[in-house]
Amino acid sequence: MKDYSHKVRELFNSQLTEWSQARDSYRQLDNVRVRELSFTGYTIAVQFNPGRITSSAAKVDARSIEARPCFLCENNRPPEQKGVPFSDDFIILINPFPIFRRHLTIVSGSHTPQRIAGSFGTMLSLARALPEYVIFYNGPQCGASAPDHLHFQAGNRGFLPVEKDFGNPLLSTKALTARSTETWLWRGYGRGMVTLKGTDESEIAVLFDNFYEGFARSQPDRPEPMLNILAYHTGNEWIVHIMPRRVHRPACYFAEGDEKILLSPASVDLGGVFITPREEDFTKITDTDIADILTEVCLSEEEVKILTVQSI
């Protein structure tokens, strides 16, 4: 798999020159405000980013999806939006509503539902082809604002706290080793996660499939088990963080008045950067709020440990 870094840098340069909407959106990142909240052994950042209101407040019920054109389909994308083809059926686009300084959306050429089954190999290939990026997947009930169209996203490395937190012996420990692939579990991190690390793409894919199938049995009525996934390639290794979910949005999202916090957690939030599109939420959210949201949305560390041992 060739390195796409140069092609993507050229894409950013051309799109930010030729596409005014995207250029203005990336300039607005200069005005984004960030707070850091401290927990035992780690921090979580809170970003005030009003440009993300469309995604955070997206209606993703079946009726709303059917009523709107798919904004990821080629015929509905802005004419200024260009891309770089990837493999046989994907195109790499810059995301015009960025969280990262370099934010990509990688879109299937087919209007097919958001599902990781059958596409996890593509995610690993993207991680190897884009070593400067973290690739992330939001499930159809886990933050994807286009659950009707298969896609991944990517953001520049070094932005998400989970990258530096992984390997900290106070937070993550190696639980299993299968040939060249290690399975790591997290503790005291406020959210249940399992991490796969290794050099063999096929081994990682088999372990992921085993975990996926085990988790799917506990959520038989869902379109797929609720997952957020972060993957990146460093040196000659893949690192894949898998974050199982129990609910899509926390109770505070639906609350009224002062109790409301408009926050719809997805991969970036679970990776350690909470996105608040409303200033009042950015100002008032506390470490207790974040801990409560993570507890409500994610499986516990003990639940993930049991699921991992039973599946992998």
PDB file of C-alpha atoms in Angstrom:
ATOM      1  CA  MET A   1       0.000   0.000   0.000  1.00  0.00           C
ATOM      2  CA  LYS A   2       1.536   3.300  -1.095  1.00  0.00           C
ATOM      3  CA  ASP A   3       1.748   6.365   1.116  1.00  0.00           C
ATOM      4  CA  TYR A   4      -0.969   8.890   0.228  1.00  0.00           C
ATOM      5  CA  SER A   5       0.440  11.662   2.414  1.00  0.00           C
ATOM      6  CA  HIS A   6       1.780  13.741  -0.483  1.00  0.00           C
ATOM      7  CA  LYS A   7      -1.459  13.454  -2.453  1.00  0.00           C
ATOM      8  CA  VAL A   8      -3.504  14.525   0.559  1.00  0.00           C
ATOM      9  CA  ARG A   9      -1.245  17.500   1.265  1.00  0.00           C
ATOM     10  CA  GLU A  10      -1.722  18.579  -2.352  1.00  0.00           C
ATOM     11  CA  LEU A  11      -5.481  18.108  -1.972  1.00  0.00           C
ATOM     12  CA  PHE A  12      -5.569  20.397   1.057  1.00  0.00           C
ATOM     13  CA  ASN A  13      -3.480  23.028  -0.669  1.00  0.00           C
ATOM     14  CA  SER A  14      -5.702  23.093  -3.743  1.00  0.00           C
ATOM     15  CA  GLN A  15      -9.028  22.888  -1.887  1.00  0.00           C
ATOM     16  CA  LEU A  16      -8.166  25.669   0.560  1.00  0.00           C
ATOM     17  CA  THR A  17      -7.138  27.825  -2.385  1.00  0.00           C
ATOM     18  CA  GLU A  18     -10.127  27.114  -4.627  1.00  0.00           C
ATOM     19  CA  TRP A  19     -13.013  26.378  -2.227  1.00  0.00           C
ATOM     20  CA  SER A  20     -13.963  29.436  -0.193  1.00  0.00           C
ATOM     21  CA  GLN A  21     -16.356  27.662   2.185  1.00  0.00           C
ATOM     22  CA  ALA A  22     -13.681  25.178   3.230  1.00  0.00           C
ATOM     23  CA  ARG A  23     -11.024  27.884   3.468  1.00  0.00           C
ATOM     24  CA  ASP A  24     -13.243  29.969   5.771  1.00  0.00           C
ATOM     25  CA  SER A  25     -14.060  26.935   7.932  1.00  0.00           C
ATOM     26  CA  TYR A  26     -10.406  26.083   8.498  1.00  0.00           C
ATOM     27  CA  ARG A  27      -9.608  29.710   9.275  1.00  0.00           C
ATOM     28  CA  GLN A  28     -12.341  29.614  11.917  1.00  0.00           C
ATOM     29  CA  LEU A  29     -10.320  26.986  13.775  1.00  0.00           C
ATOM     30  CA  ASP A  30      -8.121  29.889  14.869  1.00  0.00           C
ATOM     31  CA  ASN A  31     -11.098  31.047  16.951  1.00  0.00           C
ATOM     32  CA  VAL A  32     -11.876  27.681  18.509  1.00  0.00           C
ATOM     33  CA  ARG A  33     -11.529  27.713  22.288  1.00  0.00           C
ATOM     34  CA  VAL A  34     -10.258  24.781  24.330  1.00  0.00           C
ATOM     35  CA  ARG A  35     -10.415  23.906  28.030  1.00  0.00           C
ATOM     36  CA  GLU A  36      -8.637  21.013  29.697  1.00  0.00           C
ATOM     37  CA  LEU A  37     -10.227  19.048  32.509  1.00  0.00           C
ATOM     38  CA  SER A  38      -8.032  16.861  34.696  1.00  0.00           C
ATOM     39  CA  PHE A  39      -8.795  13.330  35.812  1.00  0.00           C
ATOM     40  CA  THR A  40      -6.612  10.876  37.689  1.00  0.00           C
ATOM     41  CA  GLY A  41      -3.763  10.111  35.301  1.00  0.00           C
ATOM     42  CA  TYR A  42      -5.173  11.770  32.194  1.00  0.00           C
ATOM     43  CA  THR A  43      -6.883  14.866  30.802  1.00  0.00           C
ATOM     44  CA  ILE A  44      -9.848  15.467  28.536  1.00  0.00           C
ATOM     45  CA  ALA A  45     -10.057  18.550  26.337  1.00  0.00           C
ATOM     46  CA  VAL A  46     -13.305  20.414  25.669  1.00  0.00           C
ATOM     47  CA  GLN A  47     -13.477  22.286  22.369  1.00  0.00           C
ATOM     48  CA  PHE A  48     -15.982  25.058  21.628  1.00  0.00           C
ATOM     49  CA  ASN A  49     -16.590  24.642  17.909  1.00  0.00           C
ATOM     50  CA  PRO A  50     -19.835  26.212  16.635  1.00  0.00           C
ATOM     51  CA  GLY A  51     -19.145  24.921  13.124  1.00  0.00           C
ATOM     52  CA  ARG A  52     -19.981  21.411  14.348  1.00  0.00           C
ATOM     53  CA  ILE A  53     -23.587  22.206  15.283  1.00  0.00           C
ATOM     54  CA  THR A  54     -24.932  20.516  12.142  1.00  0.00           C
ATOM     55  CA  SER A  55     -23.246  17.247  13.008  1.00  0.00           C
ATOM     56  CA  SER A  56     -23.956  17.339  16.742  1.00  0.00           C
ATOM     57  CA  ALA A  57     -27.637  18.123  16.238  1.00  0.00           C
ATOM     58  CA  ALA A  58     -28.146  15.908  13.182  1.00  0.00           C
ATOM     59  CA  LYS A  59     -31.424  14.014  13.036  1.00  0.00           C
ATOM     60  CA  VAL A  60     -30.489  10.420  12.305  1.00  0.00           C
ATOM     61  CA  ASP A  61     -33.832   8.672  12.677  1.00  0.00           C
ATOM     62  CA  ALA A  62     -35.021   6.704   9.650  1.00  0.00           C
ATOM     63  CA  ARG A  63     -37.718   9.212   8.639  1.00  0.00           C
ATOM     64  CA  SER A  64     -35.308  12.181   8.704  1.00  0.00           C
ATOM     65  CA  ILE A  65     -32.676  10.248   6.730  1.00  0.00           C
ATOM     66  CA  GLU A  66     -35.193   9.309   4.054  1.00  0.00           C
ATOM     67  CA  ALA A  67     -36.419  12.908   3.783  1.00  0.00           C
ATOM     68  CA  ARG A  68     -33.066  14.477   2.918  1.00  0.00           C
ATOM     69  CA  PRO A  69     -30.635  13.944   0.039  1.00  0.00           C
ATOM     70  CA  CYS A  70     -27.459  12.146   1.035  1.00  0.00           C
ATOM     71  CA  PHE A  71     -24.781  14.809   1.370  1.00  0.00           C
ATOM     72  CA  LEU A  72     -21.999  12.251   0.849  1.00  0.00           C
ATOM     73  CA  CYS A  73     -23.210  11.032  -2.535  1.00  0.00           C
ATOM     74  CA  GLU A  74     -21.231  12.483  -5.420  1.00  0.00           C
ATOM     75  CA  ASN A  75     -24.220  14.173  -7.071  1.00  0.00           C
ATOM     76  CA  ASN A  76     -25.097  16.020  -3.870  1.00  0.00           C
ATOM     77  CA  ARG A  77     -21.631  17.175  -2.824  1.00  0.00           C
ATOM     78  CA  PRO A  78     -20.603  20.802  -3.501  1.00  0.00           C
ATOM     79  CA  PRO A  79     -19.198  21.160  -7.023  1.00  0.00           C
ATOM     80  CA  GLU A  80     -16.025  22.692  -5.538  1.00  0.00           C
ATOM     81  CA  GLN A  81     -15.327  19.604  -3.440  1.00  0.00           C
ATOM     82  CA  LYS A  82     -12.644  17.479  -5.100  1.00  0.00           C
ATOM     83  CA  GLY A  83     -11.012  14.316  -3.878  1.00  0.00           C
ATOM     84  CA  VAL A  84      -8.335  11.664  -4.198  1.00  0.00           C
ATOM     85  CA  PRO A  85      -9.513   8.171  -5.209  1.00  0.00           C
ATOM     86  CA  PHE A  86      -8.593   5.403  -2.784  1.00  0.00           C
ATOM     87  CA  SER A  87      -8.762   1.689  -3.664  1.00  0.00           C
ATOM     88  CA  ASP A  88     -11.642   0.715  -5.938  1.00  0.00           C
ATOM     89  CA  ASP A  89     -14.562   2.344  -4.200  1.00  0.00           C
ATOM     90  CA  PHE A  90     -13.523   5.215  -1.912  1.00  0.00           C
ATOM     91  CA  ILE A  91     -12.590   8.847  -2.340  1.00  0.00           C
ATOM     92  CA  ILE A  92     -10.649  10.991   0.138  1.00  0.00           C
ATOM     93  CA  LEU A  93     -12.242  14.422   0.681  1.00  0.00           C
ATOM     94  CA  ILE A  94     -11.406  17.282   3.001  1.00  0.00           C
ATOM     95  CA  ASN A  95     -14.088  17.778   5.631  1.00  0.00           C
ATOM     96  CA  PRO A  96     -15.548  21.305   5.280  1.00  0.00           C
ATOM     97  CA  PHE A  97     -16.645  21.367   8.952  1.00  0.00           C
ATOM     98  CA  PRO A  98     -13.349  20.580  10.677  1.00  0.00           C
ATOM     99  CA  ILE A  99     -12.427  19.605  14.198  1.00  0.00           C
ATOM    100  CA  PHE A 100      -8.773  18.937  13.305  1.00  0.00           C
ATOM    101  CA  ARG A 101      -6.366  21.223  11.449  1.00  0.00           C
ATOM    102  CA  ARG A 102      -6.372  18.462   8.834  1.00  0.00           C
ATOM    103  CA  HIS A 103      -9.733  16.712   8.749  1.00  0.00           C
ATOM    104  CA  LEU A 104     -10.715  14.204   6.087  1.00  0.00           C
ATOM    105  CA  THR A 105     -13.836  12.292   5.158  1.00  0.00           C
ATOM    106  CA  ILE A 106     -13.257   9.091   3.193  1.00  0.00           C
ATOM    107  CA  VAL A 107     -16.449   8.176   1.359  1.00  0.00           C
ATOM    108  CA  SER A 108     -17.614   5.026  -0.365  1.00  0.00           C
ATOM    109  CA  GLY A 109     -18.550   5.527  -4.001  1.00  0.00           C
ATOM    110  CA  SER A 110     -21.687   3.480  -3.340  1.00  0.00           C
ATOM    111  CA  HIS A 111     -24.664   4.636  -1.317  1.00  0.00           C
ATOM    112  CA  THR A 112     -24.519   1.745   1.118  1.00  0.00           C
ATOM    113  CA  PRO A 113     -25.307   1.812   4.851  1.00  0.00           C
ATOM    114  CA  GLN A 114     -22.672   2.674   7.452  1.00  0.00           C
ATOM    115  CA  ARG A 115     -21.357  -0.737   8.555  1.00  0.00           C
ATOM    116  CA  ILE A 116     -17.887  -1.793   9.664  1.00  0.00           C
ATOM    117  CA  ALA A 117     -18.483  -5.464   8.844  1.00  0.00           C
ATOM    118  CA  GLY A 118     -16.699  -6.083   5.557  1.00  0.00           C
ATOM    119  CA  SER A 119     -14.972  -2.687   5.708  1.00  0.00           C
ATOM    120  CA  PHE A 120     -12.548  -3.031   8.621  1.00  0.00           C
ATOM    121  CA  GLY A 121      -9.792  -4.058   6.181  1.00  0.00           C
ATOM    122  CA  THR A 122     -10.285  -0.778   4.338  1.00  0.00           C
ATOM    123  CA  MET A 123      -9.856   1.059   7.630  1.00  0.00           C
ATOM    124  CA  LEU A 124      -6.517  -0.683   8.250  1.00  0.00           C
ATOM    125  CA  SER A 125      -5.419   0.083   4.675  1.00  0.00           C
ATOM    126  CA  LEU A 126      -6.281   3.751   5.163  1.00  0.00           C
ATOM    127  CA  ALA A 127      -4.264   3.857   8.387  1.00  0.00           C
ATOM    128  CA  ARG A 128      -1.213   2.507   6.570  1.00  0.00           C
ATOM    129  CA  ALA A 129      -1.689   4.799   3.566  1.00  0.00           C
ATOM    130  CA  LEU A 130      -2.158   7.881   5.778  1.00  0.00           C
ATOM    131  CA  PRO A 131       0.451   7.543   8.555  1.00  0.00           C
ATOM    132  CA  GLU A 132       0.063  11.209   9.490  1.00  0.00           C
ATOM    133  CA  TYR A 133      -3.601  10.607  10.413  1.00  0.00           C
ATOM    134  CA  VAL A 134      -5.813   8.783  12.874  1.00  0.00           C
ATOM    135  CA  ILE A 135      -8.619   7.037  10.982  1.00  0.00           C
ATOM    136  CA  PHE A 136     -11.921   6.885  12.805  1.00  0.00           C
ATOM    137  CA  TYR A 137     -15.237   5.124  12.368  1.00  0.00           C
ATOM    138  CA  ASN A 138     -18.522   6.210  13.920  1.00  0.00           C
ATOM    139  CA  GLY A 139     -21.191   3.528  13.857  1.00  0.00           C
ATOM    140  CA  PRO A 140     -24.702   4.258  12.531  1.00  0.00           C
ATOM    141  CA  GLN A 141     -25.930   4.767  16.108  1.00  0.00           C
ATOM    142  CA  CYS A 142     -22.644   6.115  17.488  1.00  0.00           C
ATOM    143  CA  GLY A 143     -22.238   9.600  16.087  1.00  0.00           C
ATOM    144  CA  ALA A 144     -22.346   9.107  12.312  1.00  0.00           C
ATOM    145  CA  SER A 145     -24.354  11.997  10.883  1.00  0.00           C
ATOM    146  CA  ALA A 146     -24.721  10.032   7.605  1.00  0.00           C
ATOM    147  CA  PRO A 147     -25.659   6.521   8.798  1.00  0.00           C
ATOM    148  CA  ASP A 148     -27.018   5.767   5.340  1.00  0.00           C
ATOM    149  CA  HIS A 149     -23.663   6.134   3.535  1.00  0.00           C
ATOM    150  CA  LEU A 150     -20.480   4.205   4.361  1.00  0.00           C
ATOM    151  CA  HIS A 151     -17.610   6.499   5.281  1.00  0.00           C
ATOM    152  CA  PHE A 152     -14.613   6.980   7.556  1.00  0.00           C
ATOM    153  CA  GLN A 153     -13.014  10.155   8.839  1.00  0.00           C
ATOM    154  CA  ALA A 154      -9.419  11.049   9.625  1.00  0.00           C
ATOM    155  CA  GLY A 155      -7.638  13.725  11.609  1.00  0.00           C
ATOM    156  CA  ASN A 156      -4.015  14.687  12.057  1.00  0.00           C
ATOM    157  CA  ARG A 157      -1.987  12.647  14.543  1.00  0.00           C
ATOM    158  CA  GLY A 158      -1.153  14.113  17.935  1.00  0.00           C
ATOM    159  CA  PHE A 159      -4.537  15.747  18.476  1.00  0.00           C
ATOM    160  CA  LEU A 160      -6.335  13.062  20.481  1.00  0.00           C
ATOM    161  CA  PRO A 161      -5.185  12.441  24.065  1.00  0.00           C
ATOM    162  CA  VAL A 162      -5.751   8.689  23.715  1.00  0.00           C
ATOM    163  CA  GLU A 163      -2.653   8.517  21.491  1.00  0.00           C
ATOM    164  CA  LYS A 164      -0.322   9.580  24.303  1.00  0.00           C
ATOM    165  CA  ASP A 165      -2.341   7.806  26.994  1.00  0.00           C
ATOM    166  CA  PHE A 166      -1.945   4.421  25.326  1.00  0.00           C
ATOM    167  CA  GLY A 167       0.968   2.545  26.837  1.00  0.00           C
ATOM    168  CA  ASN A 168       0.820   4.434  30.122  1.00  0.00           C
ATOM    169  CA  PRO A 169       1.044   1.520  32.597  1.00  0.00           C
ATOM    170  CA  LEU A 170      -1.355   3.299  34.936  1.00  0.00           C
ATOM    171  CA  LEU A 171      -4.048   3.323  32.248  1.00  0.00           C
ATOM    172  CA  SER A 172      -3.520   0.400  29.869  1.00  0.00           C
ATOM    173  CA  THR A 173      -2.068  -3.069  30.248  1.00  0.00           C
ATOM    174  CA  LYS A 174      -1.323  -5.897  27.849  1.00  0.00           C
ATOM    175  CA  ALA A 175      -3.844  -8.663  28.487  1.00  0.00           C
ATOM    176  CA  LEU A 176      -3.308 -11.184  25.685  1.00  0.00           C
ATOM    177  CA  THR A 177      -0.830 -11.946  22.917  1.00  0.00           C
ATOM    178  CA  ALA A 178      -1.793 -13.962  19.854  1.00  0.00           C
ATOM    179  CA  ARG A 179       1.204 -14.522  17.584  1.00  0.00           C
ATOM    180  CA  SER A 180       2.297 -10.991  16.663  1.00  0.00           C
ATOM    181  CA  THR A 181      -0.805  -9.145  17.901  1.00  0.00           C
ATOM    182  CA  GLU A 182      -1.319  -7.811  21.415  1.00  0.00           C
ATOM    183  CA  THR A 183      -4.655  -7.120  23.075  1.00  0.00           C
ATOM    184  CA  TRP A 184      -4.630  -4.326  25.646  1.00  0.00           C
ATOM    185  CA  LEU A 185      -7.265  -3.400  28.221  1.00  0.00           C
ATOM    186  CA  TRP A 186      -7.743  -0.057  29.937  1.00  0.00           C
ATOM    187  CA  ARG A 187      -8.326   0.704  33.598  1.00  0.00           C
ATOM    188  CA  GLY A 188      -9.215   3.901  35.411  1.00  0.00           C
ATOM    189  CA  TYR A 189      -9.877   5.630  32.082  1.00  0.00           C
ATOM    190  CA  GLY A 190     -13.555   6.397  32.591  1.00  0.00           C
ATOM    191  CA  ARG A 191     -14.658   4.367  29.573  1.00  0.00           C
ATOM    192  CA  GLY A 192     -14.349   0.729  28.580  1.00  0.00           C
ATOM    193  CA  MET A 193     -11.919   0.210  25.690  1.00  0.00           C
ATOM    194  CA  VAL A 194      -9.905  -2.566  24.112  1.00  0.00           C
ATOM    195  CA  THR A 195      -6.838  -1.952  21.954  1.00  0.00           C
ATOM    196  CA  LEU A 196      -5.264  -4.203  19.315  1.00  0.00           C
ATOM    197  CA  LYS A 197      -1.612  -3.649  18.455  1.00  0.00           C
ATOM    198  CA  GLY A 198       0.416  -5.575  15.917  1.00  0.00           C
ATOM    199  CA  THR A 199       2.195  -5.856  12.599  1.00  0.00           C
ATOM    200  CA  ASP A 200       0.002  -8.469  10.906  1.00  0.00           C
ATOM    201  CA  GLU A 201      -3.023  -6.952   9.212  1.00  0.00           C
ATOM    202  CA  SER A 202      -4.859 -10.269   8.836  1.00  0.00           C
ATOM    203  CA  GLU A 203      -4.331 -11.207  12.505  1.00  0.00           C
ATOM    204  CA  ILE A 204      -5.728  -7.875  13.669  1.00  0.00           C
ATOM    205  CA  ALA A 205      -8.718  -8.312  11.365  1.00  0.00           C
ATOM    206  CA  VAL A 206      -9.453 -11.793  12.774  1.00  0.00           C
ATOM    207  CA  LEU A 207      -9.290 -10.550  16.372  1.00  0.00           C
ATOM    208  CA  PHE A 208     -11.516  -7.604  15.523  1.00  0.00           C
ATOM    209  CA  ASP A 209     -14.047  -9.892  13.837  1.00  0.00           C
ATOM    210  CA  ASN A 210     -14.088 -12.143  16.907  1.00  0.00           C
ATOM    211  CA  PHE A 211     -14.714  -9.174  19.192  1.00  0.00           C
ATOM    212  CA  TYR A 212     -17.362  -7.777  16.848  1.00  0.00           C
ATOM    213  CA  GLU A 213     -19.257 -11.059  16.676  1.00  0.00           C
ATOM    214  CA  GLY A 214     -19.132 -11.514  20.448  1.00  0.00           C
ATOM    215  CA  PHE A 215     -20.441  -7.997  21.030  1.00  0.00           C
ATOM    216  CA  ALA A 216     -23.108  -8.367  18.343  1.00  0.00           C
ATOM    217  CA  ARG A 217     -24.675 -11.231  20.286  1.00  0.00           C
ATOM    218  CA  SER A 218     -25.373  -8.843  23.151  1.00  0.00           C
ATOM    219  CA  GLN A 219     -27.096  -6.292  20.877  1.00  0.00           C
ATOM    220  CA  PRO A 220     -29.115  -8.458  18.462  1.00  0.00           C
ATOM    221  CA  ASP A 221     -31.679  -5.767  17.622  1.00  0.00           C
ATOM    222  CA  ARG A 222     -29.164  -3.165  16.416  1.00  0.00           C
ATOM    223  CA  PRO A 223     -28.082  -2.698  12.779  1.00  0.00           C
ATOM    224  CA  GLU A 224     -24.593  -3.469  14.089  1.00  0.00           C
ATOM    225  CA  PRO A 225     -23.105  -3.557  17.598  1.00  0.00           C
ATOM    226  CA  MET A 226     -22.510  -0.020  18.804  1.00  0.00           C
ATOM    227  CA  LEU A 227     -18.861   0.806  18.200  1.00  0.00           C
ATOM    228  CA  ASN A 228     -16.498   3.711  17.749  1.00  0.00           C
ATOM    229  CA  ILE A 229     -13.068   2.832  16.389  1.00  0.00           C
ATOM    230  CA  LEU A 230      -9.777   4.734  16.104  1.00  0.00           C
ATOM    231  CA  ALA A 231      -6.896   3.291  14.066  1.00  0.00           C
ATOM    232  CA  TYR A 232      -3.435   4.499  13.127  1.00  0.00           C
ATOM    233  CA  HIS A 233      -0.206   3.079  11.759  1.00  0.00           C
ATOM    234  CA  THR A 234       3.113   3.966  13.338  1.00  0.00           C
ATOM    235  CA  GLY A 235       6.457   2.430  12.467  1.00  0.00           C
ATOM    236  CA  ASN A 236       5.352  -0.944  11.185  1.00  0.00           C
ATOM    237  CA  GLU A 237       2.473  -1.418  13.630  1.00  0.00           C
ATOM    238  CA  TRP A 238      -1.248  -0.804  13.642  1.00  0.00           C
ATOM    239  CA  ILE A 239      -2.880   0.458  16.815  1.00  0.00           C
ATOM    240  CA  VAL A 240      -6.656   0.057  16.916  1.00  0.00           C
ATOM    241  CA  HIS A 241      -8.764   1.408  19.795  1.00  0.00           C
ATOM    242  CA  ILE A 242     -12.245  -0.149  19.977  1.00  0.00           C
ATOM    243  CA  MET A 243     -14.864   1.603  22.114  1.00  0.00           C
ATOM    244  CA  PRO A 244     -18.100  -0.347  22.605  1.00  0.00           C
ATOM    245  CA  ARG A 245     -21.233   1.656  23.339  1.00  0.00           C
ATOM    246  CA  ARG A 246     -24.542   1.124  25.107  1.00  0.00           C
ATOM    247  CA  VAL A 247     -26.450   4.263  23.988  1.00  0.00           C
ATOM    248  CA  HIS A 248     -26.195   6.846  21.225  1.00  0.00           C
ATOM    249  CA  ARG A 249     -26.726  10.088  23.123  1.00  0.00           C
ATOM    250  CA  PRO A 250     -26.666  10.863  26.870  1.00  0.00           C
ATOM    251  CA  ALA A 251     -29.686  12.083  28.799  1.00  0.00           C
ATOM    252  CA  CYS A 252     -28.293  15.631  28.976  1.00  0.00           C
ATOM    253  CA  TYR A 253     -28.607  15.893  25.186  1.00  0.00           C
ATOM    254  CA  PHE A 254     -32.399  15.634  25.488  1.00  0.00           C
ATOM    255  CA  ALA A 255     -32.775  17.673  28.684  1.00  0.00           C
ATOM    256  CA  GLU A 256     -34.359  21.124  28.812  1.00  0.00           C
ATOM    257  CA  GLY A 257     -33.133  24.416  30.207  1.00  0.00           C
ATOM    258  CA  ASP A 258     -29.969  24.528  32.299  1.00  0.00           C
ATOM    259  CA  GLU A 259     -29.755  20.718  32.403  1.00  0.00           C
ATOM    260  CA  LYS A 260     -29.236  20.481  28.650  1.00  0.00           C
ATOM    261  CA  ILE A 261     -25.766  19.859  27.218  1.00  0.00           C
ATOM    262  CA  LEU A 262     -25.857  19.513  23.432  1.00  0.00           C
ATOM    263  CA  LEU A 263     -23.148  16.917  23.091  1.00  0.00           C
ATOM    264  CA  SER A 264     -23.416  13.813  20.910  1.00  0.00           C
ATOM    265  CA  PRO A 265     -20.302  11.729  21.649  1.00  0.00           C
ATOM    266  CA  ALA A 266     -18.498  10.032  18.798  1.00  0.00           C
ATOM    267  CA  SER A 267     -14.949   8.768  18.209  1.00  0.00           C
ATOM    268  CA  VAL A 268     -13.256  12.127  18.761  1.00  0.00           C
ATOM    269  CA  ASP A 269     -15.018  12.668  22.082  1.00  0.00           C
ATOM    270  CA  LEU A 270     -14.218   9.158  23.300  1.00  0.00           C
ATOM    271  CA  GLY A 271     -10.629   9.729  22.144  1.00  0.00           C
ATOM    272  CA  GLY A 272     -10.407  12.607  24.621  1.00  0.00           C
ATOM    273  CA  VAL A 273     -11.663  15.788  22.899  1.00  0.00           C
ATOM    274  CA  PHE A 274     -15.277  16.672  23.695  1.00  0.00           C
ATOM    275  CA  ILE A 275     -16.868  18.864  21.024  1.00  0.00           C
ATOM    276  CA  THR A 276     -19.355  21.489  22.240  1.00  0.00           C
ATOM    277  CA  PRO A 277     -20.985  23.542  19.468  1.00  0.00           C
ATOM    278  CA  ARG A 278     -22.775  25.808  21.980  1.00  0.00           C
ATOM    279  CA  GLU A 279     -20.792  28.295  24.054  1.00  0.00           C
ATOM    280  CA  GLU A 280     -22.968  27.828  27.135  1.00  0.00           C
ATOM    281  CA  ASP A 281     -22.132  24.110  27.182  1.00  0.00           C
ATOM    282  CA  PHE A 282     -18.422  24.790  26.713  1.00  0.00           C
ATOM    283  CA  THR A 283     -18.500  27.182  29.670  1.00  0.00           C
ATOM    284  CA  LYS A 284     -20.500  25.093  32.116  1.00  0.00           C
ATOM    285  CA  ILE A 285     -19.476  21.485  31.439  1.00  0.00           C
ATOM    286  CA  THR A 286     -17.538  19.951  34.327  1.00  0.00           C
ATOM    287  CA  ASP A 287     -15.407  16.899  34.901  1.00  0.00           C
ATOM    288  CA  THR A 288     -18.396  15.335  36.677  1.00  0.00           C
ATOM    289  CA  ASP A 289     -20.564  15.929  33.608  1.00  0.00           C
ATOM    290  CA  ILE A 290     -17.982  14.245  31.390  1.00  0.00           C
ATOM    291  CA  ALA A 291     -17.578  11.300  33.738  1.00  0.00           C
ATOM    292  CA  ASP A 292     -21.358  10.863  33.837  1.00  0.00           C
ATOM    293  CA  ILE A 293     -21.635  11.038  30.031  1.00  0.00           C
ATOM    294  CA  LEU A 294     -18.912   8.444  29.545  1.00  0.00           C
ATOM    295  CA  THR A 295     -20.476   6.122  32.115  1.00  0.00           C
ATOM    296  CA  GLU A 296     -23.875   6.456  30.460  1.00  0.00           C
ATOM    297  CA  VAL A 297     -22.711   6.072  26.868  1.00  0.00           C
ATOM    298  CA  CYS A 298     -19.889   3.502  27.107  1.00  0.00           C
ATOM    299  CA  LEU A 299     -19.565   0.008  28.447  1.00  0.00           C
ATOM    300  CA  SER A 300     -17.677  -0.215  31.714  1.00  0.00           C
ATOM    301  CA  GLU A 301     -14.086  -1.419  31.814  1.00  0.00           C
ATOM    302  CA  GLU A 302     -15.194  -4.633  33.536  1.00  0.00           C
ATOM    303  CA  GLU A 303     -17.844  -5.301  30.870  1.00  0.00           C
ATOM    304  CA  VAL A 304     -15.255  -4.807  28.122  1.00  0.00           C
ATOM    305  CA  LYS A 305     -12.810  -7.088  29.922  1.00  0.00           C
ATOM    306  CA  ILE A 306     -15.391  -9.891  30.122  1.00  0.00           C
ATOM    307  CA  LEU A 307     -16.413  -9.377  26.489  1.00  0.00           C
ATOM    308  CA  THR A 308     -12.769  -9.440  25.358  1.00  0.00           C
ATOM    309  CA  VAL A 309     -11.901 -12.607  27.241  1.00  0.00           C
ATOM    310  CA  GLN A 310     -15.009 -14.354  25.943  1.00  0.00           C
ATOM    311  CA  SER A 311     -14.562 -13.205  22.330  1.00  0.00           C
ATOM    312  CA  ILE A 312     -10.824 -12.901  21.623  1.00  0.00           C
TER     313      ILE A 312
END
